[in-house]
């Protein structure tokens, strides 16, 4: 019997994330609750980061001014703060044996060798937008480890490939803070209620529109794009599409997921692999795209089918409404 989706669980909009996680877990006959706890840890770190971001205009985010916080740490830029918060939440939670972060060259061993999971993440994506008060996000990807429990995690735990993700998602710090994730059975969105301190189910069973009229791309790099991308951009202009580009992947992806659209970060002559990182930017968003009925391609095939070779490798990304992705790659 396959696990039930939120739809089948008949959970109404308005239930808390905790209740939702508990109800979903109970539909997996052999679930031990570890993945559930891991998702709660991520949500907790997200709440803390949301709080820090909301204070960004009031505190020194340039860092390095010698001040210390209550933990005795130097105050630093928010992307470093987010990294520290996530690592701490995942270490304390105990379910994760190792973490790969955009902020660190090598994997971080949490000391919880009994943990069954590894997490790849970009703790604060689009961080160049922080100091101008524009939406930013956290992106995460979860795998069940392939190395034996009670020993150290290794490279191969992280290089399993996108299809092996057991869960993935993002937290959008926008006009409100939202957690969107999937454990493979549908995609659900939770909006953070500051007054309650809870994520509340607000976007149940998100379904990506198969068509859209929004394209999101940095047109400043147009001259360096492959001709199929240039052709597609011309098609969008000729057909009255709207250009919307925040330069914050989570925000651009989220808007297109709800409204229908495509996000493109192509290869360029200068950067043949594009800019985005496969393991903690492209894979998790490709997972959410596919689980909601959309698509993600690197221009040659599904992003989730790319065989990973290194932690921080890059990949072009065309993600969003299914028929738009199909069209761009054959334009
Ligand atoms: P980052 O991980 O250094 O923040 O870079 C990723 C960001 C994405 O959020 C965004 O879509 C893209 O870089 C914007 O890049 P560009 O300024 O080249 O358009
Ligand atoms: Mg990033």
Coordinates of C-alpha atoms and ligand atoms in Angstrom, one line a residue:
X1 CA 0.0 0.0 0.0
X2 CA 1.5 3.3 -1.0
X3 CA 1.6 6.3 1.5
X4 CA -1.3 8.7 1.3
X5 CA -1.1 12.1 -0.2
X6 CA -2.3 15.2 1.8
X7 CA -5.4 15.0 -0.4
X8 CA -6.1 11.5 0.6
X9 CA -5.4 12.2 4.3
X10 CA -8.2 14.8 4.1
X11 CA -6.2 17.3 6.1
X12 CA -7.8 20.7 5.9
X13 CA -6.0 23.9 5.1
X14 CA -5.2 25.5 8.5
X15 CA -3.6 22.4 10.2
X16 CA -0.2 22.9 11.6
X17 CA 3.0 21.5 10.0
X18 CA 3.4 19.2 13.0
X19 CA 0.0 17.7 12.6
X20 CA 0.5 17.4 8.9
X21 CA 3.8 15.6 9.4
X22 CA 2.4 13.3 12.0
X23 CA -0.6 12.4 9.9
X24 CA 1.6 11.8 6.8
X25 CA 4.0 9.6 8.9
X26 CA 1.1 7.4 10.1
X27 CA 0.3 6.5 6.6
X28 CA 3.8 4.9 6.1
X29 CA 3.4 1.5 7.9
X30 CA 7.1 1.1 8.8
X31 CA 8.0 4.8 9.4
X32 CA 10.2 5.3 12.4
X33 CA 9.6 9.0 12.7
X34 CA 13.2 10.0 11.9
X35 CA 12.4 11.8 8.6
X36 CA 9.5 13.5 10.3
X37 CA 11.8 14.8 13.0
X38 CA 14.3 15.9 10.4
X39 CA 11.6 17.9 8.6
X40 CA 10.7 19.5 12.0
X41 CA 14.4 20.4 12.5
X42 CA 14.5 22.1 9.1
X43 CA 11.3 24.0 9.9
X44 CA 12.8 25.2 13.3
X45 CA 15.9 26.5 11.6
X46 CA 13.7 28.2 9.0
X47 CA 11.8 30.0 11.8
X48 CA 15.0 31.2 13.3
X49 CA 16.4 32.4 10.0
X50 CA 13.1 34.1 9.2
X51 CA 13.5 36.0 12.5
X52 CA 17.0 37.0 11.7
X53 CA 16.1 38.2 8.2
X54 CA 13.3 40.3 9.5
X55 CA 15.9 42.1 11.6
X56 CA 18.4 42.4 8.8
X57 CA 17.9 46.2 8.4
X58 CA 18.4 46.7 12.1
X59 CA 21.6 44.8 12.7
X60 CA 25.0 44.9 11.1
X61 CA 25.0 42.4 8.3
X62 CA 28.3 43.4 6.8
X63 CA 29.9 41.3 9.5
X64 CA 33.4 41.4 10.9
X65 CA 32.8 44.3 13.3
X66 CA 34.0 42.3 16.3
X67 CA 30.6 42.1 18.0
X68 CA 29.4 38.9 19.5
X69 CA 26.0 37.4 19.9
X70 CA 24.6 35.7 23.1
X71 CA 26.3 32.4 22.1
X72 CA 29.6 34.2 22.0
X73 CA 29.9 34.0 18.2
X74 CA 31.1 36.8 16.1
X75 CA 28.2 38.5 14.3
X76 CA 28.5 37.7 10.6
X77 CA 26.7 38.0 7.3
X78 CA 23.3 36.4 7.2
X79 CA 24.3 33.7 4.8
X80 CA 26.9 32.6 7.3
X81 CA 24.4 32.9 10.2
X82 CA 21.9 30.8 8.2
X83 CA 24.5 28.2 7.6
X84 CA 25.4 28.0 11.3
X85 CA 21.7 27.8 12.3
X86 CA 20.9 25.0 9.9
X87 CA 24.0 23.0 10.9
X88 CA 23.1 23.4 14.6
X89 CA 19.5 22.4 14.1
X90 CA 20.4 19.3 12.2
X91 CA 23.2 18.4 14.6
X92 CA 20.9 18.7 17.6
X93 CA 18.1 16.8 15.9
X94 CA 20.3 13.7 15.6
X95 CA 18.8 12.2 12.4
X96 CA 21.4 13.5 10.0
X97 CA 24.9 12.1 9.9
X98 CA 26.4 14.6 7.4
X99 CA 25.6 17.9 5.7
X100 CA 26.7 19.4 2.4
X101 CA 26.3 23.2 2.3
X102 CA 27.0 25.8 -0.3
X103 CA 28.9 27.6 2.3
X104 CA 31.5 24.8 3.0
X105 CA 33.9 23.1 0.6
X106 CA 33.7 19.7 2.2
X107 CA 30.9 17.7 3.9
X108 CA 30.2 18.5 7.6
X109 CA 30.0 15.4 9.8
X110 CA 27.5 16.1 12.5
X111 CA 28.9 13.5 15.0
X112 CA 25.6 11.6 14.7
X113 CA 26.9 8.5 13.0
X114 CA 23.7 6.6 13.9
X115 CA 21.7 9.1 11.7
X116 CA 20.2 7.5 8.6
X117 CA 20.0 10.7 6.5
X118 CA 22.2 13.2 4.8
X119 CA 21.2 16.7 3.8
X120 CA 22.5 18.9 1.0
X121 CA 21.4 22.6 1.3
X122 CA 21.9 26.1 0.3
X123 CA 21.1 27.8 3.6
X124 CA 20.4 31.2 2.1
X125 CA 20.1 31.5 -1.6
X126 CA 20.0 34.8 -3.4
X127 CA 21.9 36.4 -0.5
X128 CA 22.9 39.4 -2.6
X129 CA 19.2 40.4 -2.2
X130 CA 19.3 40.6 1.6
X131 CA 20.5 44.1 2.0
X132 CA 17.9 45.5 -0.4
X133 CA 15.0 43.7 1.4
X134 CA 14.1 41.4 -1.5
X135 CA 12.9 37.8 -1.1
X136 CA 15.5 35.1 -0.5
X137 CA 15.3 31.4 0.3
X138 CA 16.7 28.2 1.8
X139 CA 16.8 25.1 -0.5
X140 CA 17.3 21.6 0.9
X141 CA 17.5 18.0 -0.3
X142 CA 17.4 14.9 1.8
X143 CA 18.8 11.4 1.1
X144 CA 18.8 8.2 3.0
X145 CA 22.5 7.3 3.4
X146 CA 24.0 4.4 1.5
X147 CA 27.0 3.9 3.8
X148 CA 26.4 1.7 6.9
X149 CA 24.8 3.3 10.0
X150 CA 27.2 3.9 12.9
X151 CA 30.1 4.6 10.6
X152 CA 31.1 7.9 9.0
X153 CA 29.1 9.3 6.0
X154 CA 31.1 9.6 2.7
X155 CA 31.0 11.2 -0.7
X156 CA 28.8 8.5 -2.1
X157 CA 25.9 9.3 0.3
X158 CA 25.7 12.7 -1.4
X159 CA 26.4 11.6 -5.0
X160 CA 23.4 9.2 -5.3
X161 CA 21.6 11.2 -8.0
X162 CA 18.5 13.4 -7.9
X163 CA 16.1 10.4 -8.2
X164 CA 17.2 9.1 -4.9
X165 CA 16.1 12.2 -2.9
X166 CA 13.6 11.1 -0.3
X167 CA 12.4 14.6 0.3
X168 CA 13.3 18.1 -0.8
X169 CA 11.9 21.6 -0.6
X170 CA 12.6 25.2 0.2
X171 CA 11.7 28.0 2.6
X172 CA 10.9 31.3 1.0
X173 CA 11.5 34.4 3.1
X174 CA 9.2 36.8 1.2
X175 CA 6.2 38.9 2.1
X176 CA 5.5 36.0 4.3
X177 CA 7.7 33.0 5.1
X178 CA 6.7 29.7 3.5
X179 CA 7.9 26.2 3.6
X180 CA 7.2 24.1 0.6
X181 CA 8.3 20.5 0.5
X182 CA 7.6 17.0 -0.8
X183 CA 8.4 13.6 0.5
X184 CA 7.5 12.2 -2.9
X185 CA 3.7 12.1 -2.5
X186 CA 2.6 15.6 -3.7
X187 CA 3.9 19.0 -2.8
X188 CA 2.4 21.1 0.0
X189 CA 3.0 24.6 1.2
X190 CA 2.9 26.0 4.7
X191 CA 2.8 29.7 5.7
X192 CA 4.5 30.8 8.8
X193 CA 2.2 32.5 11.4
X194 CA 4.6 34.6 13.5
X195 CA 2.0 35.2 16.2
X196 CA 1.6 31.4 16.7
X197 CA 5.2 30.5 15.9
X198 CA 3.8 27.7 13.6
X199 CA 3.9 26.8 10.0
X200 CA 0.3 26.4 8.8
X201 CA -0.9 24.3 5.8
X202 CA -1.9 27.0 3.3
X203 CA -1.2 25.6 -0.1
X204 CA -2.4 22.0 -0.2
X205 CA -1.4 19.6 -3.0
X206 CA 0.3 22.2 -5.2
X207 CA -0.2 21.4 -8.9
X208 CA 2.1 23.2 -11.4
X209 CA 0.0 24.7 -14.3
X210 CA 1.2 22.9 -17.4
X211 CA 1.3 26.2 -19.3
X212 CA 2.1 29.7 -18.3
X213 CA 2.9 33.2 -19.6
X214 CA 5.8 34.1 -17.4
X215 CA 9.5 33.7 -18.3
X216 CA 12.3 34.3 -15.8
X217 CA 15.8 34.7 -17.1
X218 CA 18.7 37.2 -16.7
X219 CA 18.5 38.8 -20.2
X220 CA 21.6 40.7 -19.5
X221 CA 23.5 37.5 -20.5
X222 CA 21.4 37.0 -23.7
X223 CA 24.3 37.3 -26.1
X224 CA 26.1 34.4 -24.4
X225 CA 23.1 32.0 -24.4
X226 CA 22.8 29.0 -26.7
X227 CA 20.7 29.7 -29.8
X228 CA 17.8 27.5 -28.5
X229 CA 17.5 29.8 -25.5
X230 CA 17.7 32.9 -27.6
X231 CA 15.0 31.5 -29.9
X232 CA 12.8 30.8 -26.9
X233 CA 13.2 34.3 -25.4
X234 CA 12.2 35.7 -28.8
X235 CA 9.2 33.5 -28.9
X236 CA 8.2 34.7 -25.4
X237 CA 8.5 38.4 -26.5
X238 CA 6.6 37.8 -29.8
X239 CA 3.8 36.1 -27.9
X240 CA 3.2 38.7 -25.2
X241 CA 4.7 36.8 -22.3
X242 CA 5.7 38.6 -19.1
X243 CA 9.3 38.8 -18.0
X244 CA 9.7 38.4 -14.3
X245 CA 13.1 38.0 -12.8
X246 CA 13.9 38.6 -9.1
X247 CA 17.4 37.1 -9.3
X248 CA 16.4 35.0 -6.3
X249 CA 15.9 31.4 -7.4
X250 CA 13.4 30.4 -4.7
X251 CA 11.2 33.4 -5.3
X252 CA 11.2 33.1 -9.0
X253 CA 10.6 29.3 -8.9
X254 CA 7.8 29.7 -6.3
X255 CA 5.9 32.4 -8.3
X256 CA 6.1 30.3 -11.5
X257 CA 5.0 27.2 -9.6
X258 CA 1.8 28.9 -8.5
X259 CA 1.1 31.0 -11.6
X260 CA 2.6 28.9 -14.4
X261 CA 5.9 29.9 -15.9
X262 CA 9.5 28.9 -16.6
X263 CA 12.8 29.8 -14.9
X264 CA 15.9 29.6 -17.1
X265 CA 19.5 29.7 -16.0
X266 CA 21.3 28.6 -19.2
X267 CA 24.8 27.8 -20.0
X268 CA 26.7 30.8 -21.5
X269 CA 29.8 31.0 -23.6
X270 CA 31.7 32.1 -20.4
X271 CA 30.1 29.6 -18.1
X272 CA 29.3 26.4 -20.1
X273 CA 27.7 24.8 -17.0
X274 CA 25.7 27.8 -16.0
X275 CA 25.8 29.1 -12.4
X276 CA 23.5 27.0 -10.3
X277 CA 24.7 24.1 -8.2
X278 CA 23.3 20.7 -9.0
X279 CA 23.1 19.1 -5.6
X280 CA 21.4 21.8 -3.5
X281 CA 19.8 24.1 -6.0
X282 CA 18.8 22.2 -9.2
X283 CA 18.0 18.7 -7.8
X284 CA 15.7 19.8 -5.0
X285 CA 13.8 22.3 -7.2
X286 CA 13.6 19.7 -10.0
X287 CA 12.1 17.2 -7.4
X288 CA 9.5 19.7 -6.4
X289 CA 8.8 20.6 -10.0
X290 CA 8.3 16.9 -11.0
X291 CA 6.2 16.1 -7.9
X292 CA 3.9 19.0 -8.7
X293 CA 3.5 18.0 -12.3
X294 CA 6.1 20.3 -13.8
X295 CA 9.5 19.5 -15.4
X296 CA 13.1 20.4 -15.0
X297 CA 15.8 20.0 -17.8
X298 CA 19.4 20.9 -18.2
X299 CA 18.8 21.3 -21.9
X300 CA 19.6 17.7 -22.7
X301 CA 17.3 15.7 -20.4
X302 CA 15.7 15.7 -17.0
X303 CA 17.8 17.3 -14.3
X304 CA 17.0 14.4 -11.9
X305 CA 18.8 12.0 -14.3
X306 CA 22.1 13.9 -14.3
X307 CA 24.8 11.7 -12.8
X308 CA 26.6 13.7 -10.1
X309 CA 30.3 13.7 -10.0
X310 CA 31.2 16.3 -7.4
X311 CA 29.7 18.2 -4.4
X312 CA 29.6 21.7 -5.9
X313 CA 29.1 20.9 -9.6
X314 CA 27.0 23.3 -11.7
X315 CA 24.2 22.7 -14.2
X316 CA 22.1 24.7 -16.5
X317 CA 18.5 24.8 -15.4
X318 CA 15.2 25.1 -17.2
X319 CA 12.4 24.5 -14.7
X320 CA 8.7 25.1 -14.4
X321 CA 5.5 24.4 -16.3
X322 CA 5.9 21.2 -18.2
X323 CA 5.0 22.3 -21.7
X324 CA 7.1 25.4 -21.4
X325 CA 10.2 23.3 -20.4
X326 CA 9.5 21.0 -23.3
X327 CA 9.3 23.9 -25.7
X328 CA 12.5 25.6 -24.6
X329 CA 14.6 22.6 -25.0
X330 CA 13.5 22.0 -28.5
X331 CA 13.3 25.7 -29.6
Ligands
LIG1 P1 23.8 32.4 -4.9 O1 23.7 30.9 -4.5 O2 25.2 32.8 -4.9 O3 22.9 33.2 -4.1 O4 23.4 32.4 -6.4 C1 22.2 31.9 -6.9 C2 21.3 33.0 -7.4 C3 19.9 32.5 -7.6 O5 19.1 32.7 -6.5 C4 19.5 33.5 -8.7 O6 18.4 32.9 -9.5 C5 20.7 33.6 -9.5 O7 21.8 33.4 -8.6 C6 20.9 35.0 -10.1 O8 22.1 35.0 -10.8 P2 22.3 36.3 -11.8 O9 22.6 37.4 -10.9 O10 23.5 35.8 -12.6 O11 21.1 36.4 -12.7
LIG2 MG1 22.6 29.6 -4.0

